[in-house]
Short mmCIF file of C-alpha atoms in Angstrom, two decimals:
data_model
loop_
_atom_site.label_atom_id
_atom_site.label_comp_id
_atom_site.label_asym_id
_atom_site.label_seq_id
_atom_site.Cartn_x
_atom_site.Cartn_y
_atom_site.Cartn_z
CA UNK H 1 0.00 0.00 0.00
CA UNK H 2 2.73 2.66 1.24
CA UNK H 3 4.80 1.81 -2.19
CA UNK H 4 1.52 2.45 -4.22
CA UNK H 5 1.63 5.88 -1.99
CA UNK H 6 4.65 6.03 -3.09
CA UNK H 7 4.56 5.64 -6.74
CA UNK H 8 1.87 8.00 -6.67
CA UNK H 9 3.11 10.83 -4.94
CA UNK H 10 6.60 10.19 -7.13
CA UNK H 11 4.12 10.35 -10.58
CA UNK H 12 2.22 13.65 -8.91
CA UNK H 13 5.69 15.29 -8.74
CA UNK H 14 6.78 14.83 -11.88
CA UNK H 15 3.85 15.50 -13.43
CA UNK H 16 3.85 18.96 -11.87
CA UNK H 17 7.41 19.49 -12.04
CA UNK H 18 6.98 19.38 -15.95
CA UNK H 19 4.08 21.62 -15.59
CA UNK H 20 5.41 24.65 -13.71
CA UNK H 21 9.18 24.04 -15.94
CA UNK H 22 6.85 24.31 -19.01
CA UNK H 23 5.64 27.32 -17.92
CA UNK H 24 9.02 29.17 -17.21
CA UNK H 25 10.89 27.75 -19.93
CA UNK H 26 7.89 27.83 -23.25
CA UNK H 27 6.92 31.43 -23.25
CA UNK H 28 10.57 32.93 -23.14
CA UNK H 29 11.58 30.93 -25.98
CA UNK H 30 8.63 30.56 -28.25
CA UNK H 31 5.99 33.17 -29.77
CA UNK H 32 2.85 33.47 -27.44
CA UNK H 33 0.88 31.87 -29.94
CA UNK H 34 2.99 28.94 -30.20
CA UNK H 35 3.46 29.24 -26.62
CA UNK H 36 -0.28 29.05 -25.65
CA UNK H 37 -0.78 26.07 -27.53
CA UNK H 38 2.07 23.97 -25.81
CA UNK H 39 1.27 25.01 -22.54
CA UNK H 40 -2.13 23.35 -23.53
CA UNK H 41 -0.75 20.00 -24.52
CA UNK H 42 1.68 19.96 -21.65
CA UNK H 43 -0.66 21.12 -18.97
CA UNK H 44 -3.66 17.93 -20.51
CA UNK H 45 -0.37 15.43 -20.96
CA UNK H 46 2.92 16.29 -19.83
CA UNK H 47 4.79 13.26 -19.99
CA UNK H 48 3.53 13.30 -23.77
CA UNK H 49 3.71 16.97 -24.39
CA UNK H 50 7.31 17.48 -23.28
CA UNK H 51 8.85 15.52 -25.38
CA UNK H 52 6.81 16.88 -28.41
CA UNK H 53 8.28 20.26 -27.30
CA UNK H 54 12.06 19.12 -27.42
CA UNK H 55 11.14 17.69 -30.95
CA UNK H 56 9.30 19.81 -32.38
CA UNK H 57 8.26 22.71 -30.42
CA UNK H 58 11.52 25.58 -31.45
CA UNK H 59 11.93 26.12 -34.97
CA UNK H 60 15.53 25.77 -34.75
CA UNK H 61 18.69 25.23 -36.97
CA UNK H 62 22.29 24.25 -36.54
CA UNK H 63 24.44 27.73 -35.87
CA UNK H 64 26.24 26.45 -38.64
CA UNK H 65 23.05 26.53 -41.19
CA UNK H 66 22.57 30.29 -39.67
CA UNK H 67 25.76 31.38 -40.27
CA UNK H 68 25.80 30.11 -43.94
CA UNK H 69 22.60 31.35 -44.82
CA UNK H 70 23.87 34.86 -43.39
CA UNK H 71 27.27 34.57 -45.20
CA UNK H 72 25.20 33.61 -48.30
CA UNK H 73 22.85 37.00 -47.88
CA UNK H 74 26.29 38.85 -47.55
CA UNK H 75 27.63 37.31 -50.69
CA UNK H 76 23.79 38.51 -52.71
CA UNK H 77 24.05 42.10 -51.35
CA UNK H 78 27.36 42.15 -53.02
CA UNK H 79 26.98 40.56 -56.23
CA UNK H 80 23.97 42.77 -57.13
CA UNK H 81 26.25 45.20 -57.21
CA UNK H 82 27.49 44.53 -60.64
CA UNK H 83 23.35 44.89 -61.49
CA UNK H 84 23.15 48.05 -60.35
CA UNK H 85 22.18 49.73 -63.94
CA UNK H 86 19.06 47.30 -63.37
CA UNK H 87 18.40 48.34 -60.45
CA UNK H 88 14.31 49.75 -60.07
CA UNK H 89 13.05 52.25 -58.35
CA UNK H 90 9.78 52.25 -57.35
CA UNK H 91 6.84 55.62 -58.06
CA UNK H 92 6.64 57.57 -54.88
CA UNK H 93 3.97 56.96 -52.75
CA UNK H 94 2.48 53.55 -54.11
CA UNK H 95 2.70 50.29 -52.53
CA UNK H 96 5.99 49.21 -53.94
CA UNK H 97 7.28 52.15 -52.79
CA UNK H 98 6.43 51.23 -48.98
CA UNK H 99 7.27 47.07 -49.90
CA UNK H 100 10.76 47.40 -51.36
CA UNK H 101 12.97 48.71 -48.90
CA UNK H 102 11.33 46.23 -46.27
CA UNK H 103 11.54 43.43 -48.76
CA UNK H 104 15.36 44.32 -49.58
CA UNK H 105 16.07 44.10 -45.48
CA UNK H 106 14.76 40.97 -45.01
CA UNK H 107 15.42 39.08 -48.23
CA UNK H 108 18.84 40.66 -49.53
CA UNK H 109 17.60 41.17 -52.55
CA UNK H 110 17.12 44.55 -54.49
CA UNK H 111 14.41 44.84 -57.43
CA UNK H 112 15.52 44.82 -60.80
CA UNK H 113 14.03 45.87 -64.31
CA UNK H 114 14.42 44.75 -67.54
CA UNK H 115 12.63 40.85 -66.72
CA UNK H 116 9.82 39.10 -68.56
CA UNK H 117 7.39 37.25 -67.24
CA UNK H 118 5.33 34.78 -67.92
CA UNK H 119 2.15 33.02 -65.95
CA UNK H 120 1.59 29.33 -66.89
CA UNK H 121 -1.41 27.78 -65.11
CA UNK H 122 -2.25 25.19 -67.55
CA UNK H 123 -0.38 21.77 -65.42
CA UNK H 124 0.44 19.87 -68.30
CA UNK H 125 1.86 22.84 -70.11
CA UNK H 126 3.72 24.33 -67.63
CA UNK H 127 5.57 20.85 -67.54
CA UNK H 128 6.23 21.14 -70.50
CA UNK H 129 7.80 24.31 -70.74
CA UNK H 130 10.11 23.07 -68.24
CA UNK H 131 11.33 19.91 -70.20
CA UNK H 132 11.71 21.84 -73.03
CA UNK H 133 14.04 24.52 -71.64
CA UNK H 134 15.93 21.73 -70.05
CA UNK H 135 16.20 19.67 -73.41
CA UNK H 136 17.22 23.26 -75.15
CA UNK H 137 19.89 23.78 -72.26
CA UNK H 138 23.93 24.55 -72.83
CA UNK H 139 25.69 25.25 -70.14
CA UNK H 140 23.87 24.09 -67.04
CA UNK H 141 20.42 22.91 -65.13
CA UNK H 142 19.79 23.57 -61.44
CA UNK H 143 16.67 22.17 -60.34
CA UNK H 144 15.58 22.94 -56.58
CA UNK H 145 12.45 21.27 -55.25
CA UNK H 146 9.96 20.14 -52.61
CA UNK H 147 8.17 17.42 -54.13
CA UNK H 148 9.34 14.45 -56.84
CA UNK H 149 7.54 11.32 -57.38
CA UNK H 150 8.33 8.60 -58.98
CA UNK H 151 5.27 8.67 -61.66
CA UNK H 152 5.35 9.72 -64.83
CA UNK H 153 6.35 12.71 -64.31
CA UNK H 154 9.06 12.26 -62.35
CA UNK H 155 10.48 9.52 -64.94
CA UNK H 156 9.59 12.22 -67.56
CA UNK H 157 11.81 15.32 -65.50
CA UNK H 158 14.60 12.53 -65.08
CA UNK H 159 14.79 11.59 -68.49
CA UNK H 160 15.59 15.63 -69.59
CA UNK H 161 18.43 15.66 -67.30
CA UNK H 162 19.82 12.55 -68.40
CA UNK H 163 19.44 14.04 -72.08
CA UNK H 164 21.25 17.71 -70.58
CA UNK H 165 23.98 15.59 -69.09
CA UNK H 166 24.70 13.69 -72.05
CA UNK H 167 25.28 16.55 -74.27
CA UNK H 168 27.66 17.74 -71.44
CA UNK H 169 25.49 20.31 -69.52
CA UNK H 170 26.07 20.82 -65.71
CA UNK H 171 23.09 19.69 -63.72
CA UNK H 172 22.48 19.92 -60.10
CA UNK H 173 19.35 19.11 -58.44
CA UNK H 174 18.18 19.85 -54.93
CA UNK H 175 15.05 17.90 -53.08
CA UNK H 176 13.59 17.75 -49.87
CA UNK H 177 14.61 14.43 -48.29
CA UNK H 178 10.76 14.10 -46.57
CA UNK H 179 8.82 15.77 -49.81
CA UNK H 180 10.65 13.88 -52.38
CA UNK H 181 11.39 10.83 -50.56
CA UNK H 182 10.21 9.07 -53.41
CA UNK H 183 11.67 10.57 -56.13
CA UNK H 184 15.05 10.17 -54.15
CA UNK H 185 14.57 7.05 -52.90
CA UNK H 186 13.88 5.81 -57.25
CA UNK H 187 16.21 8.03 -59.21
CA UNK H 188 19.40 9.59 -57.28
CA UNK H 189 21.65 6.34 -58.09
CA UNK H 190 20.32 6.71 -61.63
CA UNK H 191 20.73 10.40 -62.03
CA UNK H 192 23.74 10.09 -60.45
CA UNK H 193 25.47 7.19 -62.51
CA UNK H 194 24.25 9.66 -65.47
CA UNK H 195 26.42 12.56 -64.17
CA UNK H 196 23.82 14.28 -62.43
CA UNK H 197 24.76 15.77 -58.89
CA UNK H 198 22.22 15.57 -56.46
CA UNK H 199 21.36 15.88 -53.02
CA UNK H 200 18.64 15.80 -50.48
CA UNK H 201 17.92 18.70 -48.07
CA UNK H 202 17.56 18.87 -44.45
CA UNK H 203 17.87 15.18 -44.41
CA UNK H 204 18.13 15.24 -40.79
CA UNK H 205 21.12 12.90 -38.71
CA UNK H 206 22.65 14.19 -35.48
CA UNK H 207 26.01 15.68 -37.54
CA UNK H 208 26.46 19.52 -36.92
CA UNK H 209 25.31 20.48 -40.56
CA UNK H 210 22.11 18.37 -40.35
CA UNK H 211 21.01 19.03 -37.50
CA UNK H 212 17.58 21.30 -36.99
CA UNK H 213 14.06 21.01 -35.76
CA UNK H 214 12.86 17.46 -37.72
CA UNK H 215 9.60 18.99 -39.35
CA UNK H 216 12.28 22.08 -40.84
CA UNK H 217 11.60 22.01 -45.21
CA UNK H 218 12.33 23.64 -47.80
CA UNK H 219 9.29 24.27 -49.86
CA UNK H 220 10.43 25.63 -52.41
CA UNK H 221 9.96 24.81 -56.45
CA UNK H 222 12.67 26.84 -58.66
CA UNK H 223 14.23 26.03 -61.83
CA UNK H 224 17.15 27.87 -63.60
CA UNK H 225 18.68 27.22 -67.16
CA UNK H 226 21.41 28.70 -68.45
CA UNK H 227 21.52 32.14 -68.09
CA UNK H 228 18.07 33.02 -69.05
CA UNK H 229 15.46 31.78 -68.12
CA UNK H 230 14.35 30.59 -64.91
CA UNK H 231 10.72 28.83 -63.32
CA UNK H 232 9.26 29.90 -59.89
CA UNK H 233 5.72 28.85 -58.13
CA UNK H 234 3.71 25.93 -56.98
CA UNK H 235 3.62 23.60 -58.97
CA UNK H 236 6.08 20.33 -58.04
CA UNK H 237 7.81 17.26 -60.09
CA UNK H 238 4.52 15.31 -59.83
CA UNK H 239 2.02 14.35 -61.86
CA UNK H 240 -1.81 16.50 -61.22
CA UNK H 241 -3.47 13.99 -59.50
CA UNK H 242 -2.09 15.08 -55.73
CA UNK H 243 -5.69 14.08 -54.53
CA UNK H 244 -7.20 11.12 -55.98
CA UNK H 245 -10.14 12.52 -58.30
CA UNK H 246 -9.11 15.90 -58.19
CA UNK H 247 -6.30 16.86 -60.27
CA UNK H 248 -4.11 19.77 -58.88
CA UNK H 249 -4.38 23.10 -60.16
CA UNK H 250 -1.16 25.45 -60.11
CA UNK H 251 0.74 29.13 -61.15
CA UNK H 252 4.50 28.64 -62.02
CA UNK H 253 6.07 31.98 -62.99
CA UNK H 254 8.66 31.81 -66.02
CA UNK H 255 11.24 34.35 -65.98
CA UNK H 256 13.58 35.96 -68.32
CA UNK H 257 16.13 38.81 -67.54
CA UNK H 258 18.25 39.74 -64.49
CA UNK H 259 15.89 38.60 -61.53
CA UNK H 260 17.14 34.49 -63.13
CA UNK H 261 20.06 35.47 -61.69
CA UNK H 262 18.80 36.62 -58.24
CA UNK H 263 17.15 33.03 -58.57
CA UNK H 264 19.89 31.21 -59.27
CA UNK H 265 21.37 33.44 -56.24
CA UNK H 266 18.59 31.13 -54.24
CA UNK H 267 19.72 27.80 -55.23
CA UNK H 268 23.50 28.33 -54.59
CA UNK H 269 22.60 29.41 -51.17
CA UNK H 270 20.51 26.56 -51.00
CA UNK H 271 23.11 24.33 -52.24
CA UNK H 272 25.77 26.14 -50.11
CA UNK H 273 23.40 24.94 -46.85
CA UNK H 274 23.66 21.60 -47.79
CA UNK H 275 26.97 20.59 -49.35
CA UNK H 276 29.29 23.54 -48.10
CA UNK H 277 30.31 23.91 -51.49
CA UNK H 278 30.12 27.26 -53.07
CA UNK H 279 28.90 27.74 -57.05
CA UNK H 280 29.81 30.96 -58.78
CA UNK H 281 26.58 32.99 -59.71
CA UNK H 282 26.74 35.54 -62.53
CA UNK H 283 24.84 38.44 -62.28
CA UNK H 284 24.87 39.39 -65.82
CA UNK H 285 21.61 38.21 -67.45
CA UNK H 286 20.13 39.62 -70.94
CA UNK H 287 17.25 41.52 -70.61
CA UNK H 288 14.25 41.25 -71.77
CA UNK H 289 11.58 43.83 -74.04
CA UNK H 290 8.72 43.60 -71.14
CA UNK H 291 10.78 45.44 -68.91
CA UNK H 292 8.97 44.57 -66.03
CA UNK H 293 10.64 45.08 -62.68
CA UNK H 294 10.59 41.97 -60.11
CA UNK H 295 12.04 40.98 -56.78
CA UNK H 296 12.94 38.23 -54.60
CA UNK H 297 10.92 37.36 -51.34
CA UNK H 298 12.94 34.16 -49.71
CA UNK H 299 12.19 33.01 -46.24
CA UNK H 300 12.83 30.63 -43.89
CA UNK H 301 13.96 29.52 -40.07
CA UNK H 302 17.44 30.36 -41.27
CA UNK H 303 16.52 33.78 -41.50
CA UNK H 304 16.41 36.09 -38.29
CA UNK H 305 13.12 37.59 -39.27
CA UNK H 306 9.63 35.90 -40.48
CA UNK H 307 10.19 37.17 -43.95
CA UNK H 308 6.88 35.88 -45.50
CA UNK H 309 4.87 36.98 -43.26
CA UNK H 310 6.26 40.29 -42.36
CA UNK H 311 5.85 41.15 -46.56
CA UNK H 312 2.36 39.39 -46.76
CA UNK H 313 0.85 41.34 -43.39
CA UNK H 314 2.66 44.81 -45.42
CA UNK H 315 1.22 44.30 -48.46
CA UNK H 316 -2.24 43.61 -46.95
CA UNK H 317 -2.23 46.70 -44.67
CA UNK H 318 -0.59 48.81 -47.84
CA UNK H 319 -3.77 47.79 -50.27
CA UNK H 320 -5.99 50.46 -51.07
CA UNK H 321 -8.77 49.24 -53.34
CA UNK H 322 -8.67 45.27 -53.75
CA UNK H 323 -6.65 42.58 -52.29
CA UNK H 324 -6.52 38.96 -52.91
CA UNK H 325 -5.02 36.21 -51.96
CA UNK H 326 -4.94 32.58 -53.42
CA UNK H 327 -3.69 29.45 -51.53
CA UNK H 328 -4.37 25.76 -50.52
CA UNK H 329 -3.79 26.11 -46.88
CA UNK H 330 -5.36 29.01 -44.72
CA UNK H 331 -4.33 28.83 -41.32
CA UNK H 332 -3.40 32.68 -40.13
CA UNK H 333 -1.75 33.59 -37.59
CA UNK H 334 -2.90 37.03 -35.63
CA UNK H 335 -1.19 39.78 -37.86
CA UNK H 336 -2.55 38.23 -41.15
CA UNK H 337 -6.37 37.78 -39.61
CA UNK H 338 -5.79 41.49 -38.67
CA UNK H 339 -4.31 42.58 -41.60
CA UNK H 340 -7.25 41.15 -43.54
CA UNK H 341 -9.83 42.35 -40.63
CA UNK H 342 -8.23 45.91 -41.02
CA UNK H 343 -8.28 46.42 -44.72
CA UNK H 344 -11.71 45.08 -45.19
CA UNK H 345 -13.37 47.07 -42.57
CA UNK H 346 -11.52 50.54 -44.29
CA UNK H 347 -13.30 49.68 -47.14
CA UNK H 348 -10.63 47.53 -49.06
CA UNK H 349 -11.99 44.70 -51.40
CA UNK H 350 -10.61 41.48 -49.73
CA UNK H 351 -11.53 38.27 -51.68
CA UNK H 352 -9.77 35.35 -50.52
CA UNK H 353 -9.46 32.14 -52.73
CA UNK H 354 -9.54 28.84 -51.46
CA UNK H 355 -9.85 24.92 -52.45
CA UNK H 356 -12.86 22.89 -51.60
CA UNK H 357 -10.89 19.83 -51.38
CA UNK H 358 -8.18 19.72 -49.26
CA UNK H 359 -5.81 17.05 -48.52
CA UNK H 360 -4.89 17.59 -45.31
CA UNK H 361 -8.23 17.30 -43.31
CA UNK H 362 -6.83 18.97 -39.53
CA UNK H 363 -6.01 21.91 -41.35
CA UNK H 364 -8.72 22.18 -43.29
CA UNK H 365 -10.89 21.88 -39.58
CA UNK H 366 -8.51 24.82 -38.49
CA UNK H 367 -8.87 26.85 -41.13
CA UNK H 368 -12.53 27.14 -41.02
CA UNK H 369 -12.46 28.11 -37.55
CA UNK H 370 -11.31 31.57 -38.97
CA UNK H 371 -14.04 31.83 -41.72
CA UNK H 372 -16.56 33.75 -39.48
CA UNK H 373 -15.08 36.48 -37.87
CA UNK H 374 -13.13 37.36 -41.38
CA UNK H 375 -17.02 36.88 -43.04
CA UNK H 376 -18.35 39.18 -40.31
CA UNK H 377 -15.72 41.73 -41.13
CA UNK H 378 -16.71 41.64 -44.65
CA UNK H 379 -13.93 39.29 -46.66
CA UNK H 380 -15.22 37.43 -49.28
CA UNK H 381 -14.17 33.73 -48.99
CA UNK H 382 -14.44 31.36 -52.48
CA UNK H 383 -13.72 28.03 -52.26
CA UNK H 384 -12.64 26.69 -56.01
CA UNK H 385 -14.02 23.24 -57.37
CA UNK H 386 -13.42 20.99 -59.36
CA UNK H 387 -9.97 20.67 -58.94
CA UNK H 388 -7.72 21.15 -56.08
CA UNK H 389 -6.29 24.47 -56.00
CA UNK H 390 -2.55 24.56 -55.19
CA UNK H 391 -1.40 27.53 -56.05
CA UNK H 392 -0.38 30.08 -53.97
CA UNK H 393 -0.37 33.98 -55.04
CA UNK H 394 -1.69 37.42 -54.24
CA UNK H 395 -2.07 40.65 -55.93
CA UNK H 396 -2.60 44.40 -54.80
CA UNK H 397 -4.65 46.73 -56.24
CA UNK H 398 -2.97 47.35 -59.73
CA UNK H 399 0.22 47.52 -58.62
CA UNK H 400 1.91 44.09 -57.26
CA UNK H 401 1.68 40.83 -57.78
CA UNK H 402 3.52 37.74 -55.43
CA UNK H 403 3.56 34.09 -56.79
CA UNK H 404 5.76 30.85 -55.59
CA UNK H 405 5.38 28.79 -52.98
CA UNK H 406 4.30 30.61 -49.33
CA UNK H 407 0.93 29.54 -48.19
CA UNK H 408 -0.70 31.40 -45.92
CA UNK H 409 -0.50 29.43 -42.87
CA UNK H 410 1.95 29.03 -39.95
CA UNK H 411 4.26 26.09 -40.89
CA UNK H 412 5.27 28.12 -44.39
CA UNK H 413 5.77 31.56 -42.36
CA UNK H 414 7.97 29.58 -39.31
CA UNK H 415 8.82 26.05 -40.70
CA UNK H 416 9.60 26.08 -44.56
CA UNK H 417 12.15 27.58 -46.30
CA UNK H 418 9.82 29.40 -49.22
CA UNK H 419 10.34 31.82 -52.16
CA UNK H 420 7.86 34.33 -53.64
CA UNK H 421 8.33 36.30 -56.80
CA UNK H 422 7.03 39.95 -56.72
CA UNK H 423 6.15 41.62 -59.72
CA UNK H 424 5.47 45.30 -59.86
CA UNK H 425 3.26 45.52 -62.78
CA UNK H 426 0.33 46.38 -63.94
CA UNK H 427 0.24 44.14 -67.06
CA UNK H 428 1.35 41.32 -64.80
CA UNK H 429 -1.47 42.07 -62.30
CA UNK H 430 -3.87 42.12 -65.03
CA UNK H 431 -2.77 38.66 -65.96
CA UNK H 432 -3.28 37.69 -62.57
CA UNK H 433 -6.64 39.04 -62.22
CA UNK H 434 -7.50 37.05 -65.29
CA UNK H 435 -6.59 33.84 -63.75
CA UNK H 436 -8.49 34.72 -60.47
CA UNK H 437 -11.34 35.05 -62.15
CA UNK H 438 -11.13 31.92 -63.82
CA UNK H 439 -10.99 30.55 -60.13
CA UNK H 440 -14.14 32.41 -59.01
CA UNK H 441 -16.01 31.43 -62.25
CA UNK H 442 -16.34 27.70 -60.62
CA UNK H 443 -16.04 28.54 -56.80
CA UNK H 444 -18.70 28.82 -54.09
CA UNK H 445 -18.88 31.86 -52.55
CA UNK H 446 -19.54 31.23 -48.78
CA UNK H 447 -22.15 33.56 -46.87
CA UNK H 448 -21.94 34.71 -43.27
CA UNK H 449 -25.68 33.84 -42.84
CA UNK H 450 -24.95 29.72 -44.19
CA UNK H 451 -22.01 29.63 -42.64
CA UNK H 452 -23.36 30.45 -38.93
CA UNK H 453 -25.51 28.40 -39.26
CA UNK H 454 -23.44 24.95 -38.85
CA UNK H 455 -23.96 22.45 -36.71
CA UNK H 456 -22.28 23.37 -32.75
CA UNK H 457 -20.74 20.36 -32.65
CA UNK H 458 -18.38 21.23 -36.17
CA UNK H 459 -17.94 24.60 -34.56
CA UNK H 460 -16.22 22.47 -31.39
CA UNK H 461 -14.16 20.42 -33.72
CA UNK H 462 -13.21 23.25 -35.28
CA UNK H 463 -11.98 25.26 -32.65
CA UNK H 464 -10.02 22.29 -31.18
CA UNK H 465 -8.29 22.00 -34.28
CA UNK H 466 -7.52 25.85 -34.41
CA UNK H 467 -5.80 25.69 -31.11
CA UNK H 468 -3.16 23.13 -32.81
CA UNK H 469 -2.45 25.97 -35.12
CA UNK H 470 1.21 26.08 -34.21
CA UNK H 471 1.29 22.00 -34.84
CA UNK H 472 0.48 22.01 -38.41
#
């Protein structure tokens, strides 16, 4: 009986002990939000919760990874020095005027002129343009990205670069060791034995230069050939059908002029991170008739600052007439809910474009937890059918447009290393605006009076899942 007592009272302790630690240690090392919701866990199941933490709950990276990723900003201030006759500079008092400078802090890089761009949202076709460019490459392919299967599509991508190699072109190729698992796990011997170099990223392991949070990715979906031309956006080495029975839908950005080689600037830093070996980047790039004037937006845990978000929550606050914002995944965290609160209550426009289907069904239970109050406030929320809306993009007024591969939830603003493309044009925008309206042509538009009107016991579900908002 008195060892029972024991055991008990030894249990009671501990459990407590982890309690009150959680409490000191959490909030001084983790944003409140973050904070609130691990406090949560720990205080319901400590002797689960803590552990979680230690895994998972600090975004954190090897000092080594920092200190790389800072040397490689250093190294893109510099270079774009020899750009500086492309260098833009934006109309007084319009948004890019007030995004720029705050861009150009975080990011490291400047905007440039003399770029043309292209938007390809047709899947098959915007596949196509990048096996083409690879099969009409001389000098060199660097391909950096998330996802790779091993379907058709993947055999199709690997096929190019064994075709590039052959003719003696340089090709490199970056992956995520989690997202393209697959695609690693079927084709790196081959591409390899072909001549290809490639490795994985964040692959995890307990050496200094792996080491990181385990959930840490890189998200990010960029292609560079030669010197010029270049593919940024959503849209992975996979074939459509992410969902079974509905085919993805995406917006991949191809690029001509000097911003291919701010892009390539990207993928060396990348490739720095992971193999310690530094590539030599040219900043000399032709450019190109449209003229139009574009700029980098990486971010990441290796930066010091949450770059996406910080832009995003600017560019929201900065609109003046219309706002909006595309994306698979819509889980905001308090400045972007405000930001969209904020400009749709002064009167901004605020349409926000989302899928119907969603593959990832606790985020899609968090996500409409936040429907109401932004419906009360008067955003306009359209959720796009048939297919399953992947792409990720927002535009302001007339004046800017941002595509690549940020969604606008927590784990791409905290967890993923993510680039974004912003364009600051109005015959860019105007493209854009097309293609959004292609998405609200077949979309249901959600009202505040339906949507109220839910069951209580969804709205419960839902507000569970919103409190593992930091989790997801």
């Amino acid at each position: 009986m008195s060892e029972s007592l024991n055991l008990g009272l030894w249990i009671l302790i501990v459990d407590w002990t982890i309690r009150i630690a959680a409490l000191l240690w959490i909030p001084a090392r983790t944003r409140p939000a973050a904070a609130r919701s691990w406090l949560l866990l720990i205080g319901f199941l400590p002797l689960l919760g803590l552990p979680l933490y230690l895994l998972l709950g600090h975004p954190w990276l090897s000092r080594e990874r920092v200190r790389r990723q800072s040397d490689a900003s250093v190294a893109i201030r510099e270079g774009q020095l020899a750009q500086a006759a492309w260098h833009w500079t934006p109309p007084a008092d319009s948004v890019a005027s007030e995004t720029v400078p705050l861009v150009e802090r975080l990011g490291a890089f400047m905007p440039v002129r003399g770029n043309g761009v292209t938007l390809l949202d047709d899947y098959d076709g915007t596949l196509q343009a990048l096996l083409d460019d690879i099969d009409g490459a001389t000098t060199r392919v660097h391909l950096l990205y998330y996802l790779m299967f091993d379907d058709a599509v993947g055999e199709a991508a690997v096929q190019a670069l064994e075709r590039a190699a052959a003719r003696g072109v340089q090709c490199r190729v970056l992956l995520d060791a989690v997202g393209a698992k697959r695609g690693l796990r079927r084709y790196r011997k081959r591409l390899q034995r072909a001549g290809v170099q490639v490795h994985a990223m964040l692959p995890g392991g307990l050496r200094w230069r792996r080491s990181g949070r385990a959930d840490l990715r890189n998200h990010r979906k960029i292609a560079v050939i030669d010197d010029g031309v270049a593919h940024v956006g959503s849209q992975n080495l996979a074939d459509a059908v992410f969902i079974p029975g509905v085919p993805n839908r995406e917006l991949v950005a191809r690029v001509h002029g000097p911003i291919v080689a701010h892009l390539e600037a990207v993928f060396a830093s990348d490739w720095y991170l992971e193999t310690g070996e530094v590539l030599a980047v040219s900043p000399v790039r032709p450019a190109h008739a449209d003229d139009v004037a574009c700029q980098l937006l990486p971010s990441g845990p290796a930066y010091p600052f949450p770059n996406a978000a910080d832009s995003i929550v600017t560019l929201i606050h900065l609109a003046r007439r219309r706002v909006v914002l595309t994306t698979p995944y819509f889980v905001p965290d308090d400045a972007i809910a405000g930001a969209m609160r904020i400009a749709a209550l002064s009167g901004v426009d605020v349409q926000l474009i989302l899928s119907a289907s969603n593959n990832q069904r606790l985020t899609a239970l968090a996500q409409h937890a936040s429907y109401e109050e932004l419906l009360a406030c008067g955003v306009k929320i359209a959720l796009h059918r048939p297919r399953f809306l992947h792409a990720k993009h927002l535009s302001v007024d007339d004046e800017v447009a941002l595509v690549g591969s940020i969604n606008l939830d927590i784990r791409s603003f905290a967890l993923n290393a993510e680039i974004g493309l912003l364009c600051y044009d109005p015959d860019v925008v105007a493209r854009m605006r097309g293609i959004e309206a292609d998405y609200l042509a077949d979309a249901e538009v959600l009202s505040p009076a339906t949507w109220r009107r839910r069951p209580a016991w969804k709205r419960s579900v839902e507000g569970i899942a919103r409190l593992a908002d930091s989790f997801l």
